[in-house]
Short mmCIF file of C-alpha atoms and ligand atoms in Angstrom, two decimals:
data_model
loop_
_atom_site.label_atom_id
_atom_site.label_comp_id
_atom_site.label_asym_id
_atom_site.label_seq_id
_atom_site.Cartn_x
_atom_site.Cartn_y
_atom_site.Cartn_z
CA MET A 937 -15.49 22.93 24.85
CA LYS A 938 -17.09 23.15 21.52
CA GLY A 939 -15.00 23.24 18.48
CA LEU A 940 -11.82 22.28 20.70
CA HIS A 941 -9.70 19.56 19.23
CA LEU A 942 -6.96 18.74 21.54
CA MET A 943 -3.78 17.18 19.45
CA GLN A 944 -1.40 15.66 22.16
CA LEU A 945 2.10 14.47 20.64
CA PRO A 946 5.34 13.10 22.01
CA ARG A 947 7.84 15.93 23.19
CA GLU A 948 10.83 14.00 22.04
CA VAL A 949 11.48 11.55 19.30
CA LEU A 950 15.00 10.20 19.12
CA LEU A 951 16.08 8.13 16.04
CA GLY A 952 19.42 6.58 16.00
CA GLU A 953 22.05 4.22 16.75
CA ASN A 954 22.92 2.72 20.33
CA LEU A 955 20.31 4.83 22.08
CA LYS A 956 20.02 2.10 25.14
CA GLY A 957 21.83 4.38 27.37
CA GLU A 958 20.24 7.59 26.30
CA VAL A 959 17.21 6.87 28.10
CA VAL A 960 18.47 8.16 31.12
CA ASN A 961 19.12 11.68 29.41
CA VAL A 962 15.68 11.80 27.92
CA ALA A 963 14.35 11.18 31.44
CA ARG A 964 16.35 13.99 33.03
CA ARG A 965 15.37 16.35 30.06
CA LEU A 966 11.83 15.76 30.44
CA GLY A 967 12.14 15.95 34.44
CA LEU A 968 10.56 12.47 34.76
CA GLY A 969 10.23 11.38 38.37
CA GLU A 970 12.73 9.02 40.50
CA ARG A 971 10.67 5.72 40.28
CA ALA A 972 10.54 4.14 36.94
CA LEU A 973 8.71 0.80 35.79
CA ILE A 974 10.11 -0.86 32.59
CA LEU A 975 8.19 -3.13 30.78
CA TYR A 976 9.31 -5.99 28.26
CA GLY A 977 8.61 -9.41 27.17
CA PRO A 978 10.57 -12.46 27.49
CA LYS A 979 12.41 -12.04 24.15
CA THR A 980 12.86 -8.17 24.15
CA LYS A 981 14.09 -8.15 27.80
CA GLU A 982 17.14 -10.03 26.05
CA ILE A 983 17.27 -7.80 22.97
CA ALA A 984 17.14 -4.47 24.93
CA GLY A 985 15.21 -4.41 27.96
CA LYS A 986 18.07 -5.38 30.27
CA ASP A 987 20.31 -3.12 28.99
CA VAL A 988 18.21 -0.17 29.02
CA GLU A 989 17.14 -1.21 33.02
CA ASN A 990 20.64 -1.36 34.03
CA ASN A 991 21.53 1.92 32.13
CA LEU A 992 18.52 3.52 34.09
CA LYS A 993 19.53 2.08 37.32
CA SER A 994 22.46 4.50 37.46
CA GLU A 995 20.07 7.44 38.29
CA TYR A 996 16.76 5.69 38.74
CA GLU A 997 14.66 3.52 41.01
CA VAL A 998 13.47 0.85 38.58
CA VAL A 999 11.12 -1.63 38.77
CA SER A 1000 10.79 -4.23 36.20
CA LEU A 1001 7.67 -6.38 34.75
CA THR A 1002 7.91 -8.83 32.32
CA VAL A 1003 4.45 -9.19 30.06
CA LYS A 1004 3.78 -12.89 28.96
CA LYS A 1005 0.34 -12.83 27.72
CA GLY A 1006 0.70 -9.79 25.28
CA ALA A 1007 -1.68 -6.77 24.60
CA THR A 1008 -4.66 -8.19 27.23
CA MET A 1009 -6.63 -6.68 29.91
CA GLU A 1010 -5.03 -8.87 32.43
CA GLU A 1011 -1.45 -7.29 31.77
CA VAL A 1012 -2.60 -3.85 31.79
CA GLU A 1013 -4.33 -4.46 35.10
CA LYS A 1014 -1.36 -6.15 36.37
CA THR A 1015 0.73 -2.93 35.33
CA THR A 1016 -1.64 -0.36 37.08
CA GLY A 1017 -1.09 -2.45 39.87
CA VAL A 1018 2.60 -2.19 40.06
CA ILE A 1019 2.30 1.50 39.26
CA ARG A 1020 0.25 2.05 42.19
CA ASP A 1021 1.87 -0.33 44.80
CA GLU A 1022 5.14 0.77 44.04
CA SER A 1023 4.43 4.59 43.59
CA ILE A 1024 5.82 4.54 40.12
CA ASP A 1025 6.28 8.10 38.36
CA TRP A 1026 6.76 7.07 34.81
CA VAL A 1027 6.89 3.94 32.49
CA ILE A 1028 8.93 2.77 29.58
CA ALA A 1029 7.96 -0.02 27.25
CA VAL A 1030 10.76 -2.05 25.52
CA GLY A 1031 9.19 -4.19 22.93
CA GLY A 1032 6.91 -4.66 19.93
CA GLY A 1033 3.25 -3.16 19.54
CA SER A 1034 1.92 -5.36 22.38
CA ILE A 1035 4.05 -4.23 25.11
CA ILE A 1036 3.55 -0.50 23.80
CA ASP A 1037 0.17 -0.79 24.10
CA VAL A 1038 0.07 -2.33 27.52
CA ALA A 1039 2.23 0.35 28.65
CA LYS A 1040 -0.03 3.32 26.98
CA LEU A 1041 -2.97 2.20 28.64
CA ALA A 1042 -1.79 1.63 31.89
CA SER A 1043 -0.17 4.80 31.99
CA PHE A 1044 -3.02 6.19 30.63
CA LYS A 1045 -5.35 4.90 33.26
CA THR A 1046 -2.82 5.86 35.90
CA GLY A 1047 -2.07 9.40 34.79
CA ILE A 1048 1.58 8.98 34.52
CA PRO A 1049 3.96 9.55 31.09
CA PHE A 1050 5.53 6.82 29.27
CA ILE A 1051 8.21 6.36 26.95
CA SER A 1052 8.12 3.96 23.56
CA PHE A 1053 11.23 2.23 23.08
CA PRO A 1054 10.34 -0.04 19.85
CA THR A 1055 12.26 -3.08 19.00
CA THR A 1056 10.27 -3.98 15.93
CA ALA A 1057 9.18 -1.57 13.22
CA SER A 1058 6.09 -3.68 12.43
CA HIS A 1059 3.24 -1.38 13.70
CA ASP A 1060 2.01 2.42 13.59
CA GLY A 1061 1.57 2.28 17.33
CA ILE A 1062 4.74 3.39 18.35
CA ALA A 1063 3.98 7.09 18.55
CA SER A 1064 0.15 6.81 18.44
CA ALA A 1065 -2.27 7.97 21.30
CA ASN A 1066 -4.42 4.76 20.84
CA ALA A 1067 -3.87 1.49 22.26
CA SER A 1068 -5.27 -1.95 20.94
CA ILE A 1069 -6.01 -4.31 23.85
CA ARG A 1070 -7.67 -7.89 22.62
CA ASP A 1071 -10.10 -8.53 25.42
CA LEU A 1072 -11.43 -4.91 26.19
CA GLY A 1073 -14.82 -6.01 24.89
CA THR A 1074 -14.06 -4.29 21.51
CA LYS A 1075 -11.66 -5.56 18.89
CA THR A 1076 -10.14 -2.20 18.02
CA SER A 1077 -7.89 0.47 19.52
CA VAL A 1078 -9.24 2.73 22.32
CA LYS A 1079 -8.07 6.24 23.30
CA ALA A 1080 -5.14 6.87 25.52
CA VAL A 1081 -2.18 9.35 25.11
CA PRO A 1082 0.68 9.14 23.18
CA PRO A 1083 4.45 8.70 24.53
CA ILE A 1084 5.97 11.66 26.00
CA ALA A 1085 8.74 10.37 24.13
CA VAL A 1086 9.71 8.00 21.57
CA ILE A 1087 13.55 6.38 21.43
CA ALA A 1088 14.07 4.37 18.35
CA ASP A 1089 17.44 2.72 18.22
CA VAL A 1090 18.06 1.39 14.63
CA LYS A 1091 20.52 -1.26 15.87
CA VAL A 1092 18.06 -2.85 18.17
CA ILE A 1093 15.04 -2.61 15.76
CA LYS A 1094 17.47 -4.44 13.28
CA THR A 1095 17.73 -7.27 15.45
CA ALA A 1096 13.99 -8.23 14.45
CA PRO A 1097 13.59 -10.85 11.79
CA TYR A 1098 13.04 -9.13 8.45
CA ARG A 1099 9.28 -10.26 8.63
CA TYR A 1100 8.78 -7.47 10.59
CA LEU A 1101 10.04 -4.58 8.64
CA ALA A 1102 7.99 -6.16 5.85
CA ALA A 1103 4.87 -5.83 8.06
CA GLY A 1104 5.63 -2.39 8.90
CA VAL A 1105 5.12 -1.47 5.29
CA GLY A 1106 1.84 -3.41 5.22
CA ASP A 1107 0.57 -1.35 8.07
CA THR A 1108 1.83 1.99 6.51
CA ILE A 1109 0.28 1.07 3.08
CA SER A 1110 -2.79 0.49 4.57
CA ASN A 1111 -3.17 4.44 5.14
CA LEU A 1112 -3.78 4.43 1.21
CA THR A 1113 -7.20 2.70 1.80
CA ALA A 1114 -8.13 3.99 5.21
CA VAL A 1115 -7.81 7.56 3.79
CA ARG A 1116 -10.31 6.73 0.96
CA ASP A 1117 -12.57 5.21 3.73
CA TRP A 1118 -12.30 8.57 5.42
CA GLN A 1119 -13.27 10.70 2.81
CA LEU A 1120 -16.18 8.51 1.89
CA ALA A 1121 -17.41 8.93 5.44
CA HIS A 1122 -16.72 12.58 5.27
CA ARG A 1123 -18.96 12.81 2.23
CA ILE A 1124 -21.25 10.53 2.88
CA LYS A 1125 -21.89 10.61 6.74
CA GLY A 1126 -20.73 14.26 7.25
CA GLU A 1127 -18.09 12.72 9.42
CA TYR A 1128 -14.93 14.96 10.82
CA TYR A 1129 -11.91 14.99 8.34
CA SER A 1130 -8.58 16.56 8.51
CA GLU A 1131 -6.93 17.33 5.36
CA TYR A 1132 -3.67 17.83 7.52
CA ALA A 1133 -3.85 14.25 9.04
CA ALA A 1134 -5.01 12.59 5.85
CA SER A 1135 -2.12 13.96 3.88
CA LEU A 1136 0.72 13.18 6.48
CA SER A 1137 -1.03 9.48 6.42
CA LEU A 1138 -0.71 9.48 2.67
CA MET A 1139 2.80 10.86 2.40
CA SER A 1140 4.11 8.10 4.80
CA ALA A 1141 2.33 5.43 2.44
CA LYS A 1142 3.92 7.26 -0.86
CA MET A 1143 7.28 7.30 0.95
CA VAL A 1144 7.36 3.53 1.81
CA MET A 1145 6.28 3.15 -1.68
CA LYS A 1146 8.82 5.11 -3.34
CA ASN A 1147 11.56 3.39 -0.77
CA ALA A 1148 10.54 -0.31 -1.36
CA ASP A 1149 14.05 -1.37 -2.97
CA ILE A 1150 15.88 0.63 -0.10
CA ILE A 1151 13.33 -1.33 2.64
CA ARG A 1152 14.01 -4.68 1.15
CA LEU A 1153 17.69 -4.58 1.90
CA GLY A 1154 16.72 -4.90 5.40
CA ASN A 1155 19.59 -2.42 6.68
CA GLU A 1156 19.78 0.57 8.91
CA GLU A 1157 18.87 2.72 5.94
CA SER A 1158 15.37 0.47 5.32
CA VAL A 1159 14.81 0.62 9.37
CA ARG A 1160 14.94 4.46 9.25
CA LYS A 1161 12.71 4.74 6.12
CA VAL A 1162 9.91 2.50 7.62
CA ILE A 1163 10.28 3.84 11.30
CA LYS A 1164 10.22 7.14 9.79
CA ALA A 1165 6.79 6.29 8.15
CA LEU A 1166 5.32 4.71 11.35
CA ILE A 1167 5.96 7.49 13.47
CA SER A 1168 4.45 9.98 11.01
CA THR A 1169 1.39 7.85 10.95
CA GLY A 1170 1.12 7.85 14.54
CA VAL A 1171 1.22 11.95 14.56
CA ALA A 1172 -1.31 11.86 11.67
CA MET A 1173 -3.71 9.79 14.29
CA SER A 1174 -3.02 11.97 16.95
CA ILE A 1175 -3.71 15.13 14.78
CA ALA A 1176 -7.08 13.59 13.73
CA GLY A 1177 -7.94 12.21 17.11
CA SER A 1178 -8.59 8.63 16.13
CA SER A 1179 -6.76 5.88 14.22
CA ARG A 1180 -9.03 7.13 11.12
CA PRO A 1181 -6.12 8.09 8.87
CA ALA A 1182 -4.41 4.63 9.56
CA SER A 1183 -7.25 2.24 9.91
CA GLY A 1184 -10.12 1.49 7.41
CA ALA A 1185 -11.71 -1.66 6.02
CA GLU A 1186 -8.29 -3.21 5.56
CA HIS A 1187 -7.97 -2.90 9.40
CA LEU A 1188 -11.46 -4.40 9.82
CA PHE A 1189 -10.49 -7.20 7.63
CA SER A 1190 -7.36 -7.78 10.11
CA HIS A 1191 -9.33 -7.21 13.10
CA ALA A 1192 -11.79 -10.15 11.63
CA LEU A 1193 -8.93 -12.68 11.14
CA ASP A 1194 -7.64 -11.96 14.62
CA MET A 1195 -11.12 -13.00 15.62
CA LEU A 1196 -11.46 -16.45 13.24
CA LEU A 1197 -7.75 -17.67 13.76
CA ASP A 1198 -5.94 -19.11 16.79
CA LYS A 1199 -2.84 -17.79 15.47
CA PRO A 1200 -3.04 -14.58 13.35
CA ALA A 1201 -0.21 -13.57 11.06
CA LEU A 1202 1.44 -10.23 12.25
CA HIS A 1203 -0.85 -7.45 12.26
CA GLY A 1204 1.02 -5.42 9.72
CA GLU A 1205 1.21 -8.52 7.41
CA GLN A 1206 -2.79 -8.68 7.37
CA THR A 1207 -3.89 -5.02 6.97
CA GLY A 1208 -1.47 -5.13 3.78
CA LEU A 1209 -3.55 -8.11 2.45
CA GLY A 1210 -6.28 -6.23 3.25
CA THR A 1211 -4.99 -3.07 1.46
CA ILE A 1212 -4.68 -5.44 -1.86
CA ILE A 1213 -8.63 -6.13 -1.62
CA MET A 1214 -9.95 -2.77 -0.18
CA ALA A 1215 -7.88 -0.84 -2.99
CA TYR A 1216 -9.80 -2.93 -5.49
CA LEU A 1217 -13.04 -2.32 -4.20
CA HIS A 1218 -12.39 1.41 -4.05
CA GLY A 1219 -11.26 1.21 -7.60
CA MET A 1220 -7.97 2.15 -7.05
CA LYS A 1221 -4.62 1.05 -8.50
CA TRP A 1222 -4.36 -2.21 -6.38
CA GLU A 1223 -1.86 -3.65 -8.80
CA ARG A 1224 0.70 -1.06 -7.38
CA VAL A 1225 -0.01 -2.22 -3.58
CA ARG A 1226 0.75 -5.54 -4.56
CA GLU A 1227 3.67 -4.61 -6.63
CA THR A 1228 5.12 -2.76 -3.35
CA LEU A 1229 4.39 -5.36 -1.06
CA LYS A 1230 5.88 -8.12 -3.14
CA ARG A 1231 9.01 -5.66 -3.55
CA VAL A 1232 9.49 -5.47 0.14
CA GLY A 1233 8.96 -9.41 0.30
CA ALA A 1234 5.80 -9.02 2.31
CA PRO A 1235 2.85 -11.68 1.88
CA THR A 1236 0.41 -10.81 -0.71
CA THR A 1237 -1.60 -14.14 -0.59
CA ALA A 1238 -3.55 -16.17 1.74
CA TYR A 1239 -1.14 -19.18 1.21
CA GLU A 1240 1.82 -17.02 2.01
CA LEU A 1241 0.23 -15.81 4.91
CA GLY A 1242 -0.60 -19.43 5.99
CA ILE A 1243 -4.35 -18.82 6.17
CA ASP A 1244 -7.01 -20.84 4.68
CA PRO A 1245 -8.79 -19.23 1.61
CA GLU A 1246 -12.28 -19.84 3.57
CA ILE A 1247 -11.08 -17.66 6.57
CA VAL A 1248 -10.27 -14.97 4.12
CA ILE A 1249 -13.64 -14.97 2.60
CA GLU A 1250 -15.33 -15.24 6.04
CA ALA A 1251 -13.22 -12.28 7.28
CA LEU A 1252 -14.44 -10.43 4.43
CA THR A 1253 -17.92 -10.98 4.73
CA ILE A 1254 -17.89 -10.09 8.57
CA ALA A 1255 -15.33 -7.05 8.76
CA HIS A 1256 -18.23 -4.59 8.29
CA THR A 1257 -19.54 -5.80 11.71
CA ILE A 1258 -16.60 -4.81 13.64
CA ARG A 1259 -16.82 -1.43 14.06
CA PRO A 1260 -19.91 -0.11 12.60
CA GLU A 1261 -19.63 3.22 13.56
CA ARG A 1262 -16.80 3.65 11.15
CA TYR A 1263 -18.19 3.66 7.50
CA THR A 1264 -15.84 2.24 4.93
CA ILE A 1265 -16.30 0.92 1.40
CA LEU A 1266 -17.82 -1.97 3.01
CA GLY A 1267 -20.73 -0.02 3.65
CA LYS A 1268 -23.54 -0.82 6.26
CA ASP A 1269 -24.43 -4.35 4.94
CA GLY A 1270 -20.62 -5.73 4.10
CA LEU A 1271 -19.78 -7.77 0.94
CA THR A 1272 -21.76 -10.80 0.18
CA ARG A 1273 -20.22 -14.12 -0.13
CA GLU A 1274 -20.00 -13.68 -4.17
CA ALA A 1275 -18.56 -10.47 -3.96
CA ALA A 1276 -15.91 -11.46 -1.25
CA GLU A 1277 -14.69 -14.28 -3.12
CA LYS A 1278 -14.57 -12.66 -6.37
CA ALA A 1279 -12.55 -9.68 -5.04
CA ALA A 1280 -9.96 -12.05 -3.32
CA LYS A 1281 -9.76 -14.19 -6.73
CA ILE A 1282 -9.45 -11.30 -8.69
CA THR A 1283 -6.51 -9.68 -6.64
CA GLY A 1284 -5.05 -12.90 -6.54
CA VAL A 1285 -5.15 -13.15 -2.78
CA ILE A 1286 -7.01 -16.39 -2.79
N1 NDP B 2748 -1.87 1.33 19.25
C1 NDP B 2748 -1.91 1.37 17.84
O1 NDP B 2748 -1.90 2.36 17.64
C2 NDP B 2748 -1.42 0.09 16.95
C3 NDP B 2748 -1.43 -1.02 17.51
N2 NDP B 2748 -0.96 -2.33 16.99
C4 NDP B 2748 -0.75 -3.83 17.74
O2 NDP B 2748 0.53 -3.65 17.92
C5 NDP B 2748 0.43 -5.31 18.14
C6 NDP B 2748 1.38 -5.85 17.13
O3 NDP B 2748 2.67 -5.52 16.93
P1 NDP B 2748 4.10 -6.34 16.88
O4 NDP B 2748 5.19 -5.62 17.11
O5 NDP B 2748 3.70 -6.78 15.40
O6 NDP B 2748 3.79 -7.68 17.43
P2 NDP B 2748 3.88 -8.15 19.17
O7 NDP B 2748 4.16 -6.89 19.97
O8 NDP B 2748 2.80 -8.94 19.48
O9 NDP B 2748 5.55 -8.89 19.03
C7 NDP B 2748 5.36 -10.16 18.66
C8 NDP B 2748 6.64 -10.85 19.06
O10 NDP B 2748 7.73 -10.28 18.28
C9 NDP B 2748 8.66 -10.53 19.52
N3 NDP B 2748 9.55 -9.28 19.27
C10 NDP B 2748 9.84 -7.92 19.55
N4 NDP B 2748 10.74 -7.29 19.23
C11 NDP B 2748 11.82 -8.27 18.34
C12 NDP B 2748 12.85 -8.45 18.22
N5 NDP B 2748 13.69 -7.17 17.62
N6 NDP B 2748 13.58 -9.54 17.78
C13 NDP B 2748 12.83 -10.86 17.90
N7 NDP B 2748 11.54 -10.99 18.20
C14 NDP B 2748 11.06 -9.70 18.55
C15 NDP B 2748 7.89 -10.17 20.65
O11 NDP B 2748 8.70 -10.84 21.68
P3 NDP B 2748 8.15 -10.86 23.23
O12 NDP B 2748 7.52 -12.48 23.60
O13 NDP B 2748 9.65 -10.37 24.32
O14 NDP B 2748 7.27 -9.78 23.48
C16 NDP B 2748 6.51 -11.30 20.55
O15 NDP B 2748 7.15 -12.48 20.78
C17 NDP B 2748 -1.05 -5.88 17.73
O16 NDP B 2748 -1.58 -5.79 18.87
C18 NDP B 2748 -1.62 -4.59 16.87
O17 NDP B 2748 -3.01 -4.47 17.48
C19 NDP B 2748 -0.75 -2.13 15.54
C20 NDP B 2748 -0.83 -1.09 15.19
C21 NDP B 2748 -1.30 0.15 15.56
O1 13P B 2749 -3.60 -0.26 13.70
C1 13P B 2749 -3.99 0.32 13.95
C2 13P B 2749 -3.45 1.67 13.08
O2 13P B 2749 -2.63 1.26 12.02
C3 13P B 2749 -5.39 1.03 14.94
O3 13P B 2749 -6.28 0.90 14.36
P1 13P B 2749 -7.82 0.38 14.99
O4 13P B 2749 -8.12 1.79 15.53
O5 13P B 2749 -8.70 -0.06 13.96
O6 13P B 2749 -7.24 -0.72 16.07
ZN1 ZN B 2750 -2.30 -0.74 12.16
#
């Protein structure tokens, strides 16, 4: 229908302590069916997956699946296969961004609801409607539906190494340049722009900047600050109907690194680094971005990320080719090698 803008959002968001047993109550309140599929990874099974599964078994028939190959189409297909073969009614994902994205796309393809139970605060896919699957023929996220509920147990999330929390700040601070890119595309290409989505996204970035010193403590309050920013960013993406409010040129840079590296760093670490450079290109106060990342202990140089400076330059020069329909500060032609090197050197990234 022309002019119709569909915004899908989670029905329940729980943020608190000791929520591994709460899943049963959430499922009951939402009237979810008898047969549940729980997805976890080898590590997140031990961290929280088994406990959630055992709690669920008191009231539901539960099938479990361990995702070993990350956010790949192979894992999505395996999951959709189990959903069909076992007549599953709903899915719960207990894990990092990869496990959540596998559950998100598999449940979307089979038309059943899923619950997001994050074990890290490292990415803003926790509550979003889009899924990033590596070998989907595109390097970027595709449309799915948001989780019907998000259950964020701060005690569980705190078990993750501090690096993950700092990565969550990197994924959130990206909103600053992502929104600038969006505004640019709105002005230059007449692209749809949502002031509400952009404001919510910017607010999340500003909140983590303001609370950098609290986040650095790595305690439960720190986790709460970052998780709220990540969930709000996911909602901003749902309002926008795309990842526009949270993904601009800094994400294209991170996607380019993922293509070039056998072992990329954490998503949020890469996007944080990209934000410093893209803020410089936009003529923004890029020093403030770098300062915040430093204050929370996130990497601000290629060296700290363990990435060869040459790869950083290459990623900067190819970033514009990854999602050509998404106009950014990199323009249609991208950066020359000289411009890329200069931007990376001036900002101290290489
Ligand atoms: N859909 C969206 O909107 C978005 C999606 N993303 C995507 O999310 C992914 C990044 O997510 P991220 O969470 O950073 O990484 P991953 O989900 O890839 O997890 C990385 C590793 O961390 C482990 N892990 C998870 N939780 C804990 C914990 N509490 N303690 C110790 N180890 C733990 C995982 O264990 P195990 O081996 O058990 O899985 C895995 O080995 C990328 O694929 C990115 O593209 C990012 C932003 C937005
Ligand atoms: O990571 C994301 C937002 O933080 C999703 O962005 P992409 O659509 O670029 O994959
Ligand atoms: Zn991201």
